[in-house]
Amino acid sequence: RVSPKPGNFSVKPATHTIIGKDELRAMVKHSPPDMKILDARSLEEYLGKEVSGIPRPGHIPSAIHLSWNGFLNTNATVKDLTAIKAALEDKGLEPDRDIVCYCTGGVRSSWLYFVLKLAGFQKVRNYPGSWWEWSRDFACPVEKDFQGLQKMLGIEAPARPS
């Protein structure tokens, strides 16, 4: 039986791995061409499906939908690295670009952060406040795609009067 001896250590947050709301809002406003924002939520959430407890549906402007679970095999193992890199390339993502991941509360986006790091992306940050925080601040812009959501859900748009 092993009995470890007590030790002393200090925890230091790795602040270079996260981004806050104010910094992200400023980046969205100025739209730097070398930065990509990834939304790790479901496609329905991204398009604008109403979710209980969330004041505004939609996504951060310019965000690319990249569902967190798209990198898992059916048996819940991580897909082959070649397949992951191909999927990221298909979304127009390059390993040397700045990338910000978000979801609803920073959990699904932290998985996406991990996948990107696994694929060799170096400049990745997670937004821990995510949609939970962003949707509550009406100074933060929001985009929706109700036509895309209706199409996905199989809802026909109402006919326009002639």
Coordinates of N, CA, C and O in Angstrom, one line a residue:
R1 N 0.8 -1.2 0.0 CA 0.0 0.0 0.0 C 0.9 1.2 0.0 O 1.8 1.4 0.8
V2 N 0.5 2.2 -0.8 CA 1.3 3.4 -0.9 C 0.5 4.6 -0.3 O -0.6 4.8 -0.5
S3 N 1.2 5.3 0.6 CA 0.6 6.5 1.2 C 1.4 7.7 0.8 O 2.5 7.9 1.2
P4 N 0.9 8.5 -0.1 CA 1.6 9.6 -0.6 C 1.7 10.7 0.5 O 0.9 10.8 1.3
K5 N 2.9 11.4 0.4 CA 3.1 12.4 1.4 C 2.4 13.7 0.9 O 2.4 14.0 -0.3
P6 N 1.9 14.5 1.8 CA 1.3 15.8 1.4 C 2.3 16.7 0.8 O 3.5 16.7 1.1
G7 N 1.9 17.5 -0.2 CA 2.8 18.4 -0.9 C 2.1 19.7 -1.0 O 1.0 20.0 -0.6
N8 N 2.9 20.7 -1.5 CA 2.4 22.0 -1.7 C 2.5 22.3 -3.2 O 3.4 22.0 -3.9
F9 N 1.4 22.9 -3.7 CA 1.4 23.3 -5.1 C 0.5 24.5 -5.3 O -0.4 24.7 -4.4
S10 N 0.7 25.3 -6.3 CA -0.2 26.4 -6.5 C -0.8 26.3 -7.9 O -0.1 25.8 -8.9
V11 N -2.0 26.7 -8.1 CA -2.7 26.6 -9.3 C -2.6 27.9 -10.0 O -2.9 29.0 -9.4
K12 N -2.3 27.9 -11.3 CA -2.3 29.2 -12.1 C -3.1 28.9 -13.3 O -2.8 28.0 -14.1
P13 N -4.2 29.7 -13.5 CA -5.0 29.5 -14.7 C -4.2 29.8 -16.0 O -3.3 30.7 -16.0
A14 N -4.4 29.0 -17.0 CA -3.7 29.2 -18.3 C -4.6 30.1 -19.1 O -5.3 29.7 -20.0
T15 N -4.4 31.4 -18.8 CA -5.3 32.4 -19.4 C -5.1 32.5 -20.9 O -6.0 33.0 -21.6
H16 N -4.1 32.0 -21.5 CA -3.9 32.1 -22.9 C -4.8 31.1 -23.6 O -4.9 31.1 -24.8
T17 N -5.5 30.2 -22.9 CA -6.4 29.2 -23.5 C -7.9 29.7 -23.5 O -8.7 29.0 -24.0
I18 N -8.1 30.8 -22.9 CA -9.5 31.3 -22.9 C -9.7 32.7 -23.4 O -8.7 33.5 -23.5
I19 N -10.9 33.1 -23.7 CA -11.2 34.5 -24.2 C -12.5 34.9 -23.4 O -13.4 34.1 -23.2
G20 N -12.5 36.2 -23.1 CA -13.7 36.7 -22.4 C -14.6 37.4 -23.4 O -14.3 37.6 -24.5
K21 N -15.8 37.7 -22.9 CA -16.9 38.2 -23.7 C -16.5 39.6 -24.3 O -16.7 39.8 -25.5
D22 N -15.9 40.5 -23.5 CA -15.6 41.8 -24.1 C -14.5 41.7 -25.2 O -14.6 42.4 -26.2
E23 N -13.5 40.9 -25.0 CA -12.5 40.8 -26.0 C -13.1 40.1 -27.3 O -12.8 40.6 -28.4
L24 N -13.9 39.1 -27.1 CA -14.6 38.5 -28.3 C -15.5 39.4 -29.0 O -15.5 39.5 -30.2
R25 N -16.3 40.2 -28.2 CA -17.2 41.2 -28.8 C -16.4 42.2 -29.7 O -16.8 42.6 -30.8
A26 N -15.3 42.7 -29.2 CA -14.4 43.6 -29.9 C -13.9 43.0 -31.2 O -13.9 43.6 -32.3
M27 N -13.5 41.7 -31.1 CA -13.0 41.0 -32.3 C -14.2 40.8 -33.3 O -13.9 41.0 -34.5
V28 N -15.4 40.5 -32.9 CA -16.5 40.3 -33.8 C -16.8 41.6 -34.5 O -17.0 41.7 -35.7
K29 N -16.7 42.7 -33.8 CA -16.9 44.1 -34.4 C -15.9 44.4 -35.5 O -16.3 45.0 -36.5
H30 N -14.7 44.0 -35.3 CA -13.6 44.4 -36.2 C -13.4 43.3 -37.3 O -12.6 43.5 -38.2
S31 N -13.9 42.1 -37.1 CA -13.8 41.0 -38.0 C -12.4 40.8 -38.6 O -12.2 40.9 -39.8
P32 N -11.5 40.4 -37.7 CA -10.1 40.2 -38.3 C -10.2 39.0 -39.2 O -10.8 37.9 -38.9
P33 N -9.6 39.1 -40.4 CA -9.7 38.0 -41.4 C -9.0 36.7 -41.0 O -9.4 35.7 -41.5
D34 N -8.1 36.8 -40.1 CA -7.3 35.6 -39.7 C -7.9 34.9 -38.5 O -7.3 34.0 -38.0
M35 N -9.1 35.3 -38.1 CA -9.7 34.7 -36.9 C -11.0 34.0 -37.3 O -11.8 34.5 -38.1
K36 N -11.2 32.8 -36.7 CA -12.4 32.0 -37.0 C -13.1 31.7 -35.6 O -12.4 31.4 -34.7
I37 N -14.4 31.8 -35.6 CA -15.2 31.5 -34.4 C -16.0 30.2 -34.7 O -16.6 30.2 -35.8
L38 N -15.9 29.3 -33.8 CA -16.5 28.0 -34.1 C -17.6 27.8 -33.0 O -17.3 27.9 -31.8
D39 N -18.8 27.4 -33.5 CA -19.9 27.1 -32.6 C -20.1 25.6 -32.5 O -20.4 25.0 -33.5
A40 N -19.8 25.1 -31.3 CA -19.8 23.6 -31.1 C -21.2 23.1 -30.7 O -21.3 21.9 -30.5
R41 N -22.2 23.9 -30.7 CA -23.6 23.4 -30.4 C -24.2 22.6 -31.5 O -23.6 22.5 -32.6
S42 N -25.4 22.2 -31.3 CA -26.2 21.5 -32.3 C -26.5 22.4 -33.5 O -26.6 23.7 -33.2
L43 N -26.8 21.9 -34.6 CA -27.2 22.8 -35.8 C -28.5 23.5 -35.4 O -28.6 24.7 -35.8
E44 N -29.4 22.9 -34.7 CA -30.6 23.6 -34.4 C -30.4 24.8 -33.5 O -30.9 25.9 -33.7
E45 N -29.5 24.7 -32.5 CA -29.2 25.8 -31.7 C -28.5 26.9 -32.5 O -28.8 28.1 -32.3
Y46 N -27.6 26.5 -33.3 CA -26.8 27.5 -34.1 C -27.8 28.3 -35.0 O -27.7 29.5 -35.2
L47 N -28.7 27.6 -35.7 CA -29.7 28.2 -36.6 C -30.6 29.2 -35.9 O -31.1 30.1 -36.5
G48 N -30.9 28.9 -34.6 CA -31.8 29.8 -33.9 C -33.0 29.2 -33.2 O -34.0 29.8 -32.8
K49 N -32.9 27.9 -32.9 CA -34.0 27.2 -32.1 C -34.1 27.8 -30.7 O -33.1 28.0 -30.1
E50 N -35.3 28.1 -30.3 CA -35.5 28.6 -28.9 C -35.1 27.5 -27.9 O -35.5 26.3 -28.1
V51 N -34.4 27.9 -26.9 CA -33.9 26.9 -25.9 C -34.3 27.5 -24.5 O -34.1 28.7 -24.3
S52 N -35.0 26.7 -23.7 CA -35.4 27.1 -22.4 C -34.2 27.7 -21.6 O -33.2 27.1 -21.5
G53 N -34.5 28.9 -21.0 CA -33.4 29.5 -20.2 C -32.5 30.4 -20.9 O -31.6 31.0 -20.3
I54 N -32.5 30.4 -22.2 CA -31.7 31.2 -23.1 C -32.5 32.4 -23.6 O -33.4 32.1 -24.3
P55 N -32.1 33.6 -23.3 CA -33.0 34.8 -23.7 C -33.0 35.0 -25.2 O -34.0 35.5 -25.7
R56 N -31.9 34.7 -25.9 CA -31.9 35.0 -27.4 C -31.3 33.8 -28.1 O -30.2 33.4 -27.8
P57 N -32.1 33.3 -29.1 CA -31.5 32.2 -29.9 C -30.6 32.7 -31.0 O -30.7 33.9 -31.4
G58 N -29.8 31.8 -31.6 CA -29.0 32.2 -32.7 C -27.5 31.9 -32.4 O -27.2 31.0 -31.7
H59 N -26.6 32.6 -33.1 CA -25.2 32.4 -33.0 C -24.5 33.7 -33.1 O -25.0 34.7 -33.5
I60 N -23.2 33.7 -32.7 CA -22.3 34.9 -32.8 C -22.1 35.1 -34.3 O -21.8 34.2 -35.1
P61 N -22.2 36.4 -34.8 CA -22.0 36.7 -36.2 C -20.6 36.2 -36.7 O -19.6 36.3 -35.9
S62 N -20.6 35.6 -37.8 CA -19.5 35.1 -38.5 C -19.1 33.7 -38.0 O -18.1 33.1 -38.5
A63 N -19.8 33.2 -37.0 CA -19.4 31.9 -36.4 C -19.7 30.8 -37.4 O -20.7 30.8 -38.2
I64 N -18.8 29.8 -37.4 CA -19.0 28.6 -38.3 C -19.5 27.5 -37.4 O -19.0 27.2 -36.3
H65 N -20.5 26.8 -37.9 CA -21.1 25.6 -37.1 C -20.1 24.4 -37.3 O -19.8 24.0 -38.4
L66 N -19.7 23.9 -36.1 CA -18.9 22.7 -36.1 C -19.2 21.9 -34.9 O -18.6 22.1 -33.8
S67 N -20.2 21.1 -35.0 CA -20.7 20.3 -33.8 C -19.6 19.5 -33.1 O -18.8 18.9 -33.8
W68 N -19.6 19.6 -31.8 CA -18.6 19.0 -31.0 C -18.5 17.5 -31.2 O -17.5 16.9 -31.2
N69 N -19.7 16.8 -31.5 CA -19.7 15.4 -31.6 C -19.4 14.9 -33.0 O -19.4 13.6 -33.2
G70 N -19.1 15.7 -33.9 CA -18.8 15.3 -35.3 C -17.4 14.6 -35.4 O -17.1 14.1 -36.5
F71 N -16.7 14.6 -34.3 CA -15.4 14.0 -34.4 C -15.3 12.7 -33.6 O -14.3 12.1 -33.3
L72 N -16.5 12.1 -33.3 CA -16.6 10.9 -32.6 C -17.1 9.8 -33.6 O -18.0 10.0 -34.4
N73 N -16.6 8.6 -33.4 CA -17.1 7.4 -34.1 C -18.4 7.0 -33.4 O -18.7 7.4 -32.3
T74 N -19.2 6.1 -34.0 CA -20.4 5.6 -33.4 C -20.2 4.9 -32.1 O -21.1 4.8 -31.2
N75 N -19.0 4.4 -31.8 CA -18.7 3.7 -30.6 C -18.0 4.7 -29.5 O -17.5 4.3 -28.6
A76 N -18.2 6.0 -29.8 CA -17.7 7.0 -28.9 C -16.2 7.2 -28.8 O -15.7 7.9 -27.9
T77 N -15.5 6.6 -29.7 CA -14.0 6.8 -29.8 C -13.8 8.0 -30.7 O -14.6 8.3 -31.5
V78 N -12.6 8.6 -30.6 CA -12.2 9.7 -31.4 C -11.9 9.2 -32.9 O -11.2 8.2 -33.0
K79 N -12.4 9.9 -33.8 CA -12.1 9.6 -35.2 C -10.6 9.6 -35.5 O -9.8 10.3 -34.8
D80 N -10.2 9.0 -36.6 CA -8.8 9.0 -37.1 C -8.4 10.5 -37.3 O -9.2 11.3 -37.8
L81 N -7.2 10.8 -37.0 CA -6.6 12.1 -37.1 C -6.7 12.6 -38.5 O -6.9 13.8 -38.8
T82 N -6.5 11.8 -39.5 CA -6.6 12.2 -40.9 C -8.0 12.6 -41.2 O -8.2 13.7 -41.9
A83 N -9.0 11.9 -40.7 CA -10.4 12.3 -41.0 C -10.7 13.6 -40.3 O -11.4 14.5 -40.8
I84 N -10.2 13.8 -39.1 CA -10.4 15.1 -38.3 C -9.8 16.2 -39.1 O -10.5 17.3 -39.3
K85 N -8.6 16.1 -39.5 CA -7.9 17.2 -40.3 C -8.6 17.5 -41.6 O -8.8 18.7 -41.9
A86 N -9.2 16.5 -42.3 CA -9.9 16.7 -43.5 C -11.2 17.5 -43.2 O -11.6 18.4 -44.0
A87 N -11.9 17.1 -42.1 CA -13.1 17.8 -41.8 C -12.9 19.3 -41.4 O -13.6 20.1 -41.8
L88 N -11.8 19.5 -40.7 CA -11.4 20.9 -40.4 C -11.1 21.7 -41.6 O -11.5 22.9 -41.7
E89 N -10.3 21.1 -42.5 CA -10.0 21.7 -43.8 C -11.2 22.0 -44.6 O -11.3 23.1 -45.2
D90 N -12.2 21.1 -44.6 CA -13.4 21.3 -45.3 C -14.2 22.6 -44.8 O -14.9 23.2 -45.6
K91 N -14.0 22.9 -43.6 CA -14.7 24.1 -43.0 C -13.8 25.3 -43.2 O -14.2 26.4 -42.7
G92 N -12.7 25.2 -43.9 CA -11.9 26.4 -44.2 C -10.9 26.8 -43.0 O -10.5 27.9 -43.0
L93 N -10.7 25.8 -42.1 CA -9.8 26.1 -41.0 C -8.4 25.7 -41.3 O -8.1 24.7 -41.8
E94 N -7.5 26.6 -40.8 CA -6.1 26.4 -41.0 C -5.4 26.4 -39.7 O -5.7 27.3 -38.8
P95 N -4.4 25.5 -39.5 CA -3.7 25.4 -38.2 C -3.0 26.7 -37.7 O -2.8 26.8 -36.5
D96 N -2.7 27.6 -38.5 CA -2.0 28.8 -38.1 C -2.9 30.0 -37.8 O -2.4 31.1 -37.5
R97 N -4.2 29.8 -37.9 CA -5.2 30.9 -37.7 C -5.6 30.9 -36.2 O -5.6 29.9 -35.5
D98 N -6.0 32.1 -35.8 CA -6.6 32.2 -34.4 C -8.0 31.7 -34.5 O -8.8 32.0 -35.4
I99 N -8.4 30.8 -33.5 CA -9.7 30.2 -33.5 C -10.2 30.3 -32.1 O -9.5 30.1 -31.1
V100 N -11.5 30.7 -32.0 CA -12.3 30.7 -30.7 C -13.4 29.7 -30.8 O -14.1 29.7 -31.8
C101 N -13.5 28.9 -29.8 CA -14.6 27.9 -29.7 C -15.6 28.4 -28.6 O -15.2 28.9 -27.6
Y102 N -16.9 28.1 -28.9 CA -17.9 28.4 -27.9 C -19.1 27.4 -28.1 O -19.2 26.8 -29.1
C103 N -19.9 27.3 -27.0 CA -21.1 26.5 -27.1 C -22.2 27.2 -26.2 O -22.4 28.3 -26.4
T104 N -22.8 26.4 -25.3 CA -23.7 27.1 -24.4 C -23.0 27.5 -23.1 O -23.2 28.6 -22.7
G105 N -22.2 26.7 -22.6 CA -21.6 27.0 -21.3 C -20.1 26.7 -21.2 O -19.5 26.6 -20.2
G106 N -19.5 26.4 -22.4 CA -18.0 26.1 -22.4 C -17.6 24.7 -22.3 O -16.4 24.4 -22.4
V107 N -18.6 23.8 -22.2 CA -18.2 22.3 -22.1 C -18.0 21.7 -23.4 O -16.9 21.1 -23.7
R108 N -19.0 21.8 -24.3 CA -18.9 21.2 -25.6 C -17.7 21.8 -26.4 O -17.0 21.2 -27.1
S109 N -17.6 23.2 -26.2 CA -16.5 23.9 -26.9 C -15.1 23.5 -26.4 O -14.1 23.5 -27.1
S110 N -15.0 23.1 -25.1 CA -13.7 22.6 -24.6 C -13.4 21.3 -25.3 O -12.2 21.0 -25.5
W111 N -14.3 20.5 -25.6 CA -14.1 19.2 -26.4 C -13.5 19.6 -27.8 O -12.6 19.0 -28.2
L112 N -14.2 20.6 -28.4 CA -13.8 21.0 -29.7 C -12.3 21.6 -29.6 O -11.5 21.4 -30.5
Y113 N -12.1 22.4 -28.6 CA -10.7 22.9 -28.3 C -9.7 21.7 -28.3 O -8.7 21.8 -28.9
F114 N -10.0 20.7 -27.6 CA -9.2 19.5 -27.5 C -8.9 18.9 -28.8 O -7.8 18.6 -29.2
V115 N -10.0 18.7 -29.6 CA -9.8 18.1 -31.0 C -8.9 19.0 -31.9 O -8.1 18.5 -32.6
L116 N -9.1 20.3 -31.8 CA -8.3 21.2 -32.6 C -6.8 21.1 -32.2 O -5.9 21.1 -33.0
K117 N -6.5 21.0 -30.9 CA -5.2 20.9 -30.4 C -4.6 19.6 -30.8 O -3.4 19.5 -31.3
L118 N -5.4 18.5 -30.8 CA -5.0 17.2 -31.2 C -4.6 17.2 -32.7 O -3.6 16.6 -33.1
A119 N -5.3 18.0 -33.5 CA -5.0 18.1 -34.9 C -3.9 19.1 -35.3 O -3.6 19.4 -36.4
G120 N -3.2 19.7 -34.2 CA -2.1 20.5 -34.5 C -2.4 22.0 -34.5 O -1.5 22.8 -34.9
F121 N -3.6 22.4 -34.2 CA -3.9 23.8 -34.2 C -3.3 24.5 -32.9 O -3.5 23.9 -31.8
Q122 N -2.6 25.6 -33.1 CA -1.9 26.1 -32.0 C -2.6 27.3 -31.3 O -2.5 27.5 -30.1
K123 N -3.3 28.1 -32.1 CA -3.9 29.4 -31.6 C -5.4 29.2 -31.4 O -6.2 29.9 -32.0
V124 N -5.7 28.3 -30.4 CA -7.1 28.0 -30.1 C -7.4 28.5 -28.7 O -6.6 28.4 -27.8
R125 N -8.6 29.2 -28.6 CA -9.0 29.6 -27.2 C -10.5 29.2 -27.1 O -11.2 29.1 -28.1
N126 N -10.9 29.0 -25.9 CA -12.3 28.6 -25.5 C -12.9 29.8 -24.9 O -12.3 30.5 -24.1
Y127 N -14.2 30.0 -25.2 CA -15.0 31.1 -24.5 C -15.8 30.4 -23.5 O -16.9 29.9 -23.8
P128 N -15.4 30.4 -22.2 CA -16.1 29.7 -21.2 C -17.5 30.2 -20.9 O -18.4 29.5 -20.5
G129 N -17.7 31.6 -21.1 CA -19.1 32.1 -20.8 C -20.0 31.7 -21.9 O -21.2 31.5 -21.6
S130 N -19.5 31.5 -23.1 CA -20.3 31.0 -24.2 C -21.7 31.6 -24.4 O -21.9 32.8 -24.0
W131 N -22.6 30.9 -25.0 CA -23.9 31.4 -25.3 C -24.7 31.8 -24.1 O -25.5 32.7 -24.1
W132 N -24.5 31.1 -23.0 CA -25.1 31.5 -21.7 C -24.9 32.9 -21.4 O -25.8 33.6 -21.0
E133 N -23.7 33.4 -21.5 CA -23.3 34.8 -21.2 C -23.6 35.7 -22.4 O -24.2 36.8 -22.2
W134 N -23.2 35.3 -23.6 CA -23.4 36.2 -24.8 C -24.9 36.6 -25.0 O -25.2 37.7 -25.3
S135 N -25.8 35.6 -24.9 CA -27.2 35.8 -25.2 C -27.9 36.8 -24.2 O -28.9 37.3 -24.5
R136 N -27.3 36.9 -23.1 CA -27.8 37.8 -22.0 C -27.4 39.2 -22.1 O -28.0 40.1 -21.5
D137 N -26.4 39.5 -22.9 CA -25.8 40.8 -23.1 C -26.3 41.4 -24.4 O -25.8 41.0 -25.5
F138 N -27.3 42.3 -24.3 CA -27.9 42.8 -25.6 C -27.0 43.7 -26.4 O -27.3 44.1 -27.5
A139 N -25.8 44.0 -25.8 CA -24.8 44.7 -26.6 C -24.0 43.8 -27.5 O -23.3 44.2 -28.4
C140 N -24.2 42.5 -27.3 CA -23.5 41.5 -28.1 C -24.4 41.1 -29.3 O -25.6 40.7 -29.1
P141 N -23.9 41.2 -30.5 CA -24.7 40.9 -31.7 C -25.0 39.4 -31.8 O -24.2 38.6 -31.4
V142 N -26.2 39.2 -32.4 CA -26.7 37.8 -32.6 C -27.2 37.7 -34.1 O -27.8 38.6 -34.6
E143 N -26.9 36.5 -34.7 CA -27.5 36.2 -36.0 C -28.3 34.9 -35.9 O -28.0 34.1 -35.0
K144 N -29.4 34.9 -36.7 CA -30.2 33.7 -36.7 C -30.5 33.3 -38.2 O -30.3 34.1 -39.1
D145 N -30.8 32.1 -38.4 CA -31.2 31.6 -39.7 C -32.5 30.8 -39.6 O -32.5 29.6 -39.6
F146 N -33.6 31.6 -39.5 CA -34.9 30.9 -39.3 C -35.3 30.1 -40.6 O -35.9 29.1 -40.4
Q147 N -34.9 30.6 -41.8 CA -35.3 29.8 -43.0 C -34.5 28.4 -42.9 O -35.1 27.4 -43.2
G148 N -33.3 28.4 -42.5 CA -32.5 27.2 -42.4 C -33.1 26.3 -41.3 O -33.1 25.1 -41.5
L149 N -33.5 26.9 -40.2 CA -34.1 26.1 -39.1 C -35.4 25.5 -39.6 O -35.7 24.3 -39.3
Q150 N -36.3 26.3 -40.2 CA -37.5 25.8 -40.7 C -37.3 24.6 -41.7 O -38.0 23.6 -41.6
K151 N -36.4 24.8 -42.6 CA -36.0 23.7 -43.6 C -35.6 22.5 -42.9 O -36.0 21.4 -43.2
M152 N -34.7 22.6 -41.9 CA -34.2 21.5 -41.1 C -35.3 20.8 -40.4 O -35.3 19.5 -40.3
L153 N -36.2 21.5 -39.8 CA -37.3 20.9 -39.0 C -38.4 20.5 -39.9 O -39.4 19.9 -39.4
G154 N -38.3 20.7 -41.2 CA -39.4 20.3 -42.1 C -40.7 21.2 -42.0 O -41.8 20.7 -42.3
I155 N -40.5 22.4 -41.6 CA -41.6 23.3 -41.5 C -41.7 24.2 -42.7 O -40.7 24.8 -43.1
E156 N -42.8 24.2 -43.3 CA -43.0 25.1 -44.5 C -43.2 26.5 -44.1 O -43.9 26.8 -43.1
A157 N -42.6 27.4 -44.8 CA -42.8 28.8 -44.5 C -44.2 29.2 -44.9 O -44.7 28.7 -45.9
P158 N -44.8 30.1 -44.2 CA -46.2 30.5 -44.5 C -46.2 31.2 -45.9 O -45.2 32.0 -46.2
A159 N -47.2 31.0 -46.6 CA -47.4 31.6 -48.0 C -47.6 33.1 -47.8 O -48.2 33.6 -46.9
R160 N -46.9 33.9 -48.7 CA -47.1 35.3 -48.6 C -48.3 35.7 -49.4 O -48.6 35.2 -50.5
P161 N -49.1 36.7 -48.9 CA -50.3 37.2 -49.6 C -49.9 37.8 -50.9 O -48.8 38.5 -51.0
S162 N -50.7 37.7 -51.9 CA -50.3 38.3 -53.2 C -51.0 39.6 -53.4 O -51.7 40.1 -52.7

